[in-house]
PDB file of C-alpha atoms in Angstrom:
ATOM      1  CA  MET A   1    -180.300  21.672  15.393  1.00  0.00           C
ATOM      2  CA  HIS A   2    -177.105  21.161  17.505  1.00  0.00           C
ATOM      3  CA  ILE A   3    -178.161  19.654  20.598  1.00  0.00           C
ATOM      4  CA  GLY A   4    -176.083  19.198  23.875  1.00  0.00           C
ATOM      5  CA  VAL A   5    -176.822  16.279  26.185  1.00  0.00           C
ATOM      6  CA  ILE A   6    -175.417  16.143  29.858  1.00  0.00           C
ATOM      7  CA  GLY A   7    -175.705  12.731  31.190  1.00  0.00           C
ATOM      8  CA  ALA A   8    -175.344  11.050  27.853  1.00  0.00           C
ATOM      9  CA  THR A   9    -174.375   7.699  29.190  1.00  0.00           C
ATOM     10  CA  GLY A  10    -177.403   7.428  31.463  1.00  0.00           C
ATOM     11  CA  THR A  11    -180.777   5.592  30.737  1.00  0.00           C
ATOM     12  CA  ILE A  12    -182.636   8.410  29.585  1.00  0.00           C
ATOM     13  CA  GLY A  13    -179.539  10.661  28.262  1.00  0.00           C
ATOM     14  CA  SER A  14    -178.411   7.742  26.247  1.00  0.00           C
ATOM     15  CA  ARG A  15    -181.906   7.398  24.350  1.00  0.00           C
ATOM     16  CA  ILE A  16    -181.922  11.280  23.809  1.00  0.00           C
ATOM     17  CA  VAL A  17    -178.660  10.987  21.903  1.00  0.00           C
ATOM     18  CA  THR A  18    -180.077   7.997  19.662  1.00  0.00           C
ATOM     19  CA  GLU A  19    -183.415   9.765  19.176  1.00  0.00           C
ATOM     20  CA  ALA A  20    -181.838  13.051  18.018  1.00  0.00           C
ATOM     21  CA  LEU A  21    -179.296  11.530  15.702  1.00  0.00           C
ATOM     22  CA  GLY A  22    -182.255   9.301  14.107  1.00  0.00           C
ATOM     23  CA  ARG A  23    -183.911  12.722  13.607  1.00  0.00           C
ATOM     24  CA  GLY A  24    -180.794  14.332  11.788  1.00  0.00           C
ATOM     25  CA  HIS A  25    -179.706  16.481  14.619  1.00  0.00           C
ATOM     26  CA  ARG A  26    -176.083  16.998  15.585  1.00  0.00           C
ATOM     27  CA  VAL A  27    -175.209  16.114  18.994  1.00  0.00           C
ATOM     28  CA  THR A  28    -172.423  16.833  21.474  1.00  0.00           C
ATOM     29  CA  ALA A  29    -172.772  14.120  24.193  1.00  0.00           C
ATOM     30  CA  PHE A  30    -171.355  15.195  27.678  1.00  0.00           C
ATOM     31  CA  SER A  31    -170.093  12.946  30.323  1.00  0.00           C
ATOM     32  CA  ARG A  32    -167.953  13.440  33.383  1.00  0.00           C
ATOM     33  CA  ASP A  33    -165.108  11.493  31.606  1.00  0.00           C
ATOM     34  CA  ALA A  34    -165.585  11.234  27.915  1.00  0.00           C
ATOM     35  CA  SER A  35    -161.805   9.883  27.231  1.00  0.00           C
ATOM     36  CA  ALA A  36    -162.738   6.082  27.539  1.00  0.00           C
ATOM     37  CA  ILE A  37    -165.888   6.408  25.564  1.00  0.00           C
ATOM     38  CA  HIS A  38    -165.503   5.199  21.588  1.00  0.00           C
ATOM     39  CA  ASP A  39    -168.625   6.071  20.034  1.00  0.00           C
ATOM     40  CA  GLN A  40    -168.402   6.731  16.244  1.00  0.00           C
ATOM     41  CA  ARG A  41    -171.774   7.346  14.854  1.00  0.00           C
ATOM     42  CA  GLU A  42    -172.065  10.225  12.540  1.00  0.00           C
ATOM     43  CA  ASN A  43    -172.839  13.639  13.793  1.00  0.00           C
ATOM     44  CA  LEU A  44    -172.145  12.663  17.354  1.00  0.00           C
ATOM     45  CA  THR A  45    -169.188  14.365  19.281  1.00  0.00           C
ATOM     46  CA  TRP A  46    -168.266  13.495  23.015  1.00  0.00           C
ATOM     47  CA  ALA A  47    -166.854  15.787  25.423  1.00  0.00           C
ATOM     48  CA  SER A  48    -166.180  15.952  29.295  1.00  0.00           C
ATOM     49  CA  ILE A  49    -168.029  18.286  31.592  1.00  0.00           C
ATOM     50  CA  ASP A  50    -168.479  19.004  35.075  1.00  0.00           C
ATOM     51  CA  ALA A  51    -172.446  19.704  35.477  1.00  0.00           C
ATOM     52  CA  LEU A  52    -171.896  21.123  38.833  1.00  0.00           C
ATOM     53  CA  ASP A  53    -169.270  23.743  37.673  1.00  0.00           C
ATOM     54  CA  ALA A  54    -170.773  26.996  35.506  1.00  0.00           C
ATOM     55  CA  ASP A  55    -167.467  27.658  33.968  1.00  0.00           C
ATOM     56  CA  SER A  56    -167.346  24.323  32.544  1.00  0.00           C
ATOM     57  CA  ILE A  57    -170.860  24.347  31.320  1.00  0.00           C
ATOM     58  CA  ALA A  58    -170.199  27.874  29.813  1.00  0.00           C
ATOM     59  CA  ALA A  59    -167.336  26.631  27.971  1.00  0.00           C
ATOM     60  CA  ALA A  60    -169.552  23.872  26.248  1.00  0.00           C
ATOM     61  CA  LEU A  61    -172.650  26.212  25.246  1.00  0.00           C
ATOM     62  CA  PRO A  62    -171.107  28.040  22.321  1.00  0.00           C
ATOM     63  CA  GLY A  63    -173.054  26.753  19.161  1.00  0.00           C
ATOM     64  CA  LEU A  64    -175.702  24.742  20.897  1.00  0.00           C
ATOM     65  CA  ASP A  65    -179.376  25.267  20.260  1.00  0.00           C
ATOM     66  CA  VAL A  66    -180.363  23.335  23.172  1.00  0.00           C
ATOM     67  CA  LEU A  67    -178.770  21.847  26.098  1.00  0.00           C
ATOM     68  CA  ILE A  68    -180.459  18.906  27.788  1.00  0.00           C
ATOM     69  CA  SER A  69    -179.588  17.956  31.248  1.00  0.00           C
ATOM     70  CA  GLY A  70    -179.885  14.676  32.582  1.00  0.00           C
ATOM     71  CA  PHE A  71    -177.540  15.272  35.269  1.00  0.00           C
ATOM     72  CA  GLN A  72    -177.551  12.887  38.459  1.00  0.00           C
ATOM     73  CA  PRO A  73    -174.714  11.898  40.994  1.00  0.00           C
ATOM     74  CA  GLY A  74    -172.993   8.561  39.697  1.00  0.00           C
ATOM     75  CA  ASN A  75    -174.122   6.325  36.895  1.00  0.00           C
ATOM     76  CA  GLY A  76    -177.511   5.160  37.595  1.00  0.00           C
ATOM     77  CA  ALA A  77    -177.345   3.175  34.280  1.00  0.00           C
ATOM     78  CA  LYS A  78    -174.724   1.010  35.583  1.00  0.00           C
ATOM     79  CA  ASP A  79    -175.027   1.222  39.217  1.00  0.00           C
ATOM     80  CA  ILE A  80    -178.451   2.595  40.489  1.00  0.00           C
ATOM     81  CA  ALA A  81    -177.750   1.684  44.143  1.00  0.00           C
ATOM     82  CA  ASP A  82    -174.805   4.046  44.099  1.00  0.00           C
ATOM     83  CA  THR A  83    -176.711   6.981  42.536  1.00  0.00           C
ATOM     84  CA  ILE A  84    -179.393   6.294  44.872  1.00  0.00           C
ATOM     85  CA  GLN A  85    -177.069   6.517  48.092  1.00  0.00           C
ATOM     86  CA  ARG A  86    -175.039   9.462  46.588  1.00  0.00           C
ATOM     87  CA  SER A  87    -178.316  11.315  46.116  1.00  0.00           C
ATOM     88  CA  ILE A  88    -179.382  10.485  49.777  1.00  0.00           C
ATOM     89  CA  ALA A  89    -176.024  11.698  50.906  1.00  0.00           C
ATOM     90  CA  ASP A  90    -176.180  15.246  49.082  1.00  0.00           C
ATOM     91  CA  PRO A  91    -179.535  15.823  48.283  1.00  0.00           C
ATOM     92  CA  THR A  92    -178.813  19.651  47.532  1.00  0.00           C
ATOM     93  CA  VAL A  93    -176.961  18.461  44.326  1.00  0.00           C
ATOM     94  CA  TYR A  94    -179.609  18.760  41.944  1.00  0.00           C
ATOM     95  CA  ALA A  95    -180.302  22.642  43.155  1.00  0.00           C
ATOM     96  CA  THR A  96    -176.656  22.968  42.813  1.00  0.00           C
ATOM     97  CA  ALA A  97    -176.625  21.721  39.371  1.00  0.00           C
ATOM     98  CA  ALA A  98    -179.566  24.128  38.340  1.00  0.00           C
ATOM     99  CA  ARG A  99    -177.855  27.231  39.557  1.00  0.00           C
ATOM    100  CA  ALA A 100    -174.637  26.253  37.852  1.00  0.00           C
ATOM    101  CA  LEU A 101    -176.676  25.898  34.308  1.00  0.00           C
ATOM    102  CA  LEU A 102    -178.691  29.087  34.835  1.00  0.00           C
ATOM    103  CA  LYS A 103    -175.255  30.852  35.708  1.00  0.00           C
ATOM    104  CA  ALA A 104    -173.631  29.365  32.510  1.00  0.00           C
ATOM    105  CA  LEU A 105    -176.415  30.465  30.407  1.00  0.00           C
ATOM    106  CA  ASN A 106    -175.758  34.156  31.383  1.00  0.00           C
ATOM    107  CA  GLY A 107    -173.238  34.263  28.510  1.00  0.00           C
ATOM    108  CA  GLN A 108    -175.607  32.391  26.275  1.00  0.00           C
ATOM    109  CA  PRO A 109    -179.227  33.765  27.041  1.00  0.00           C
ATOM    110  CA  ARG A 110    -180.597  32.538  23.417  1.00  0.00           C
ATOM    111  CA  THR A 111    -179.506  28.831  24.476  1.00  0.00           C
ATOM    112  CA  ARG A 112    -182.314  26.940  25.555  1.00  0.00           C
ATOM    113  CA  LEU A 113    -182.113  24.340  28.682  1.00  0.00           C
ATOM    114  CA  ILE A 114    -184.237  21.485  29.508  1.00  0.00           C
ATOM    115  CA  VAL A 115    -183.532  19.805  32.905  1.00  0.00           C
ATOM    116  CA  ILE A 116    -184.841  16.340  33.563  1.00  0.00           C
ATOM    117  CA  GLY A 117    -185.984  16.253  37.101  1.00  0.00           C
ATOM    118  CA  GLY A 118    -188.219  14.125  39.074  1.00  0.00           C
ATOM    119  CA  ALA A 119    -191.754  13.196  39.515  1.00  0.00           C
ATOM    120  CA  GLY A 120    -192.499  14.053  43.161  1.00  0.00           C
ATOM    121  CA  SER A 121    -192.985  17.645  42.898  1.00  0.00           C
ATOM    122  CA  LEU A 122    -196.310  16.732  40.594  1.00  0.00           C
ATOM    123  CA  GLU A 123    -199.559  17.550  42.130  1.00  0.00           C
ATOM    124  CA  ILE A 124    -201.193  14.530  42.915  1.00  0.00           C
ATOM    125  CA  ALA A 125    -204.083  16.631  44.287  1.00  0.00           C
ATOM    126  CA  PRO A 126    -204.715  20.397  43.775  1.00  0.00           C
ATOM    127  CA  GLY A 127    -201.919  21.953  45.656  1.00  0.00           C
ATOM    128  CA  VAL A 128    -200.706  18.576  46.957  1.00  0.00           C
ATOM    129  CA  ALA A 129    -197.265  17.145  45.793  1.00  0.00           C
ATOM    130  CA  ARG A 130    -195.727  14.013  47.152  1.00  0.00           C
ATOM    131  CA  ALA A 131    -192.259  15.873  47.639  1.00  0.00           C
ATOM    132  CA  ASP A 132    -194.025  18.150  50.222  1.00  0.00           C
ATOM    133  CA  HIS A 133    -195.368  15.166  52.507  1.00  0.00           C
ATOM    134  CA  ASP A 134    -193.222  12.529  54.151  1.00  0.00           C
ATOM    135  CA  ASP A 135    -196.137  10.118  54.222  1.00  0.00           C
ATOM    136  CA  LEU A 136    -196.835  10.413  50.477  1.00  0.00           C
ATOM    137  CA  ILE A 137    -193.244  10.128  49.502  1.00  0.00           C
ATOM    138  CA  HIS A 138    -192.580   6.975  51.702  1.00  0.00           C
ATOM    139  CA  GLU A 139    -195.577   5.370  50.212  1.00  0.00           C
ATOM    140  CA  SER A 140    -194.339   6.042  46.707  1.00  0.00           C
ATOM    141  CA  LEU A 141    -190.901   5.023  47.373  1.00  0.00           C
ATOM    142  CA  ASP A 142    -192.144   1.623  49.030  1.00  0.00           C
ATOM    143  CA  GLU A 143    -194.067   0.897  46.036  1.00  0.00           C
ATOM    144  CA  ILE A 144    -190.932   0.994  43.674  1.00  0.00           C
ATOM    145  CA  GLY A 145    -188.501  -0.387  46.305  1.00  0.00           C
ATOM    146  CA  ILE A 146    -186.351   2.494  47.038  1.00  0.00           C
ATOM    147  CA  PRO A 147    -185.234   3.329  50.405  1.00  0.00           C
ATOM    148  CA  ARG A 148    -187.264   5.915  52.418  1.00  0.00           C
ATOM    149  CA  GLU A 149    -184.251   7.697  53.060  1.00  0.00           C
ATOM    150  CA  TYR A 150    -184.487   8.685  49.169  1.00  0.00           C
ATOM    151  CA  ALA A 151    -187.385  11.255  50.175  1.00  0.00           C
ATOM    152  CA  ALA A 152    -184.344  13.821  50.799  1.00  0.00           C
ATOM    153  CA  ALA A 153    -183.284  13.379  47.041  1.00  0.00           C
ATOM    154  CA  VAL A 154    -187.040  13.836  46.104  1.00  0.00           C
ATOM    155  CA  ARG A 155    -187.138  17.102  47.776  1.00  0.00           C
ATOM    156  CA  GLY A 156    -183.964  18.009  46.499  1.00  0.00           C
ATOM    157  CA  HIS A 157    -185.319  17.731  42.844  1.00  0.00           C
ATOM    158  CA  ARG A 158    -188.206  19.867  43.832  1.00  0.00           C
ATOM    159  CA  ASP A 159    -185.580  22.589  44.757  1.00  0.00           C
ATOM    160  CA  ALA A 160    -183.937  22.292  41.885  1.00  0.00           C
ATOM    161  CA  LEU A 161    -187.322  23.279  39.907  1.00  0.00           C
ATOM    162  CA  ASN A 162    -187.952  26.118  42.417  1.00  0.00           C
ATOM    163  CA  VAL A 163    -184.551  27.574  41.547  1.00  0.00           C
ATOM    164  CA  LEU A 164    -185.273  27.488  37.700  1.00  0.00           C
ATOM    165  CA  ARG A 165    -188.495  29.214  38.489  1.00  0.00           C
ATOM    166  CA  THR A 166    -186.750  32.225  39.615  1.00  0.00           C
ATOM    167  CA  SER A 167    -184.949  32.479  36.335  1.00  0.00           C
ATOM    168  CA  ASN A 168    -185.769  34.346  33.278  1.00  0.00           C
ATOM    169  CA  ARG A 169    -183.581  32.133  31.018  1.00  0.00           C
ATOM    170  CA  LEU A 170    -185.397  29.886  28.331  1.00  0.00           C
ATOM    171  CA  TRP A 171    -185.807  26.959  30.647  1.00  0.00           C
ATOM    172  CA  THR A 172    -187.845  23.857  30.605  1.00  0.00           C
ATOM    173  CA  TYR A 173    -188.298  21.213  33.469  1.00  0.00           C
ATOM    174  CA  PHE A 174    -189.149  17.700  32.785  1.00  0.00           C
ATOM    175  CA  SER A 175    -190.808  15.563  35.296  1.00  0.00           C
ATOM    176  CA  PRO A 176    -190.710  11.695  33.896  1.00  0.00           C
ATOM    177  CA  ALA A 177    -193.625   9.602  34.978  1.00  0.00           C
ATOM    178  CA  GLU A 178    -193.557   8.042  38.419  1.00  0.00           C
ATOM    179  CA  GLN A 179    -192.527   4.534  36.951  1.00  0.00           C
ATOM    180  CA  ILE A 180    -189.854   5.082  34.122  1.00  0.00           C
ATOM    181  CA  ALA A 181    -187.596   2.198  32.967  1.00  0.00           C
ATOM    182  CA  PRO A 182    -186.136   0.953  29.582  1.00  0.00           C
ATOM    183  CA  GLY A 183    -188.768  -0.576  27.310  1.00  0.00           C
ATOM    184  CA  GLU A 184    -190.435   0.275  23.863  1.00  0.00           C
ATOM    185  CA  ARG A 185    -190.591   3.390  21.726  1.00  0.00           C
ATOM    186  CA  THR A 186    -194.132   3.718  21.046  1.00  0.00           C
ATOM    187  CA  ASP A 187    -194.256   7.372  20.237  1.00  0.00           C
ATOM    188  CA  ARG A 188    -197.966   7.184  21.858  1.00  0.00           C
ATOM    189  CA  PHE A 189    -198.188   9.104  24.912  1.00  0.00           C
ATOM    190  CA  ARG A 190    -200.019  11.914  26.574  1.00  0.00           C
ATOM    191  CA  ILE A 191    -198.593  15.329  27.750  1.00  0.00           C
ATOM    192  CA  GLY A 192    -199.415  17.029  31.081  1.00  0.00           C
ATOM    193  CA  GLY A 193    -198.134  19.795  33.074  1.00  0.00           C
ATOM    194  CA  ASP A 194    -198.107  20.116  36.554  1.00  0.00           C
ATOM    195  CA  GLN A 195    -200.218  16.898  37.318  1.00  0.00           C
ATOM    196  CA  PRO A 196    -199.118  13.107  36.543  1.00  0.00           C
ATOM    197  CA  VAL A 197    -200.644  11.447  33.393  1.00  0.00           C
ATOM    198  CA  LEU A 198    -202.187   8.274  34.386  1.00  0.00           C
ATOM    199  CA  ASP A 199    -203.044   5.281  32.398  1.00  0.00           C
ATOM    200  CA  ALA A 200    -206.129   3.291  32.468  1.00  0.00           C
ATOM    201  CA  ASP A 201    -205.161   1.255  35.627  1.00  0.00           C
ATOM    202  CA  GLY A 202    -204.435   4.715  37.414  1.00  0.00           C
ATOM    203  CA  LEU A 203    -200.517   4.430  36.991  1.00  0.00           C
ATOM    204  CA  SER A 204    -198.049   6.965  36.099  1.00  0.00           C
ATOM    205  CA  ARG A 205    -195.618   5.154  33.741  1.00  0.00           C
ATOM    206  CA  ILE A 206    -193.489   5.721  30.758  1.00  0.00           C
ATOM    207  CA  SER A 207    -190.478   4.065  28.860  1.00  0.00           C
ATOM    208  CA  ALA A 208    -187.244   5.985  28.770  1.00  0.00           C
ATOM    209  CA  GLU A 209    -187.574   5.519  24.810  1.00  0.00           C
ATOM    210  CA  ASP A 210    -190.466   7.417  24.938  1.00  0.00           C
ATOM    211  CA  ALA A 211    -189.356   9.995  27.322  1.00  0.00           C
ATOM    212  CA  ALA A 212    -186.588  10.498  24.906  1.00  0.00           C
ATOM    213  CA  VAL A 213    -189.033  11.115  22.194  1.00  0.00           C
ATOM    214  CA  ALA A 214    -190.895  13.737  23.995  1.00  0.00           C
ATOM    215  CA  LEU A 215    -187.465  15.602  25.091  1.00  0.00           C
ATOM    216  CA  VAL A 216    -186.316  16.068  21.513  1.00  0.00           C
ATOM    217  CA  ASP A 217    -190.032  17.076  20.337  1.00  0.00           C
ATOM    218  CA  GLU A 218    -189.718  19.661  23.111  1.00  0.00           C
ATOM    219  CA  ALA A 219    -186.219  20.776  21.636  1.00  0.00           C
ATOM    220  CA  GLU A 220    -187.439  20.867  18.132  1.00  0.00           C
ATOM    221  CA  LEU A 221    -190.721  22.789  18.929  1.00  0.00           C
ATOM    222  CA  PRO A 222    -190.775  24.471  22.218  1.00  0.00           C
ATOM    223  CA  ARG A 223    -194.245  24.451  24.124  1.00  0.00           C
ATOM    224  CA  PHE A 224    -192.953  24.556  27.642  1.00  0.00           C
ATOM    225  CA  VAL A 225    -190.573  27.588  27.876  1.00  0.00           C
ATOM    226  CA  GLN A 226    -190.236  28.561  31.406  1.00  0.00           C
ATOM    227  CA  ARG A 227    -192.605  26.127  32.666  1.00  0.00           C
ATOM    228  CA  ARG A 228    -192.816  21.987  33.595  1.00  0.00           C
ATOM    229  CA  PHE A 229    -193.912  19.257  31.557  1.00  0.00           C
ATOM    230  CA  THR A 230    -194.683  15.547  32.081  1.00  0.00           C
ATOM    231  CA  ILE A 231    -195.727  12.385  30.192  1.00  0.00           C
ATOM    232  CA  GLY A 232    -197.353   9.262  30.581  1.00  0.00           C
ATOM    233  CA  TYR A 233    -199.587   6.353  28.878  1.00  0.00           C
TER     234      TYR A 233
END
């Protein structure tokens, strides 16, 4: 397959690139400015893209089977504090990116889209998502040490999912576990839908490496077209 990855220098995006290449796929890795990237791996091409501009995305789509978007403002892999502050400053950016992606797909309706979003819109009880309740968001943010102002960005991710849900394009939305960080590639995790997957200790957690495994699995064998999925240990 030919897989495109937006946010290919990010924590999850970089691991998707490695996972896809390891399975023999051809990858076009997109970044805001690819001119300074020198990555000579076989079957890998780097290209610049503006993930908020539909024309820029549309120009990159021909030839792609799947486009995986790990867009976020700033570069969270290098400066997570900057990404957090940018997300707080403009929480509408995620919905803006979703609209740009869908508009770009108008010209390539057979290209599948996988969007990496947030965990805050997962249902922690029937019909109850953290993103809909400030006290629940604040509780979660306090646990992982992120400023409570980031609640606006949590809702921004939820809004992006709602944008996708209005579309008849071949989209999939991935909500990672609530706790996600670089770690081990175990290839041993469980898959869920709209509710978080909890481990024996009641925690929703996954490594970025296993998130990449799940995303490339979905690219190869689509199970969640026009749906959301999540994973956890």
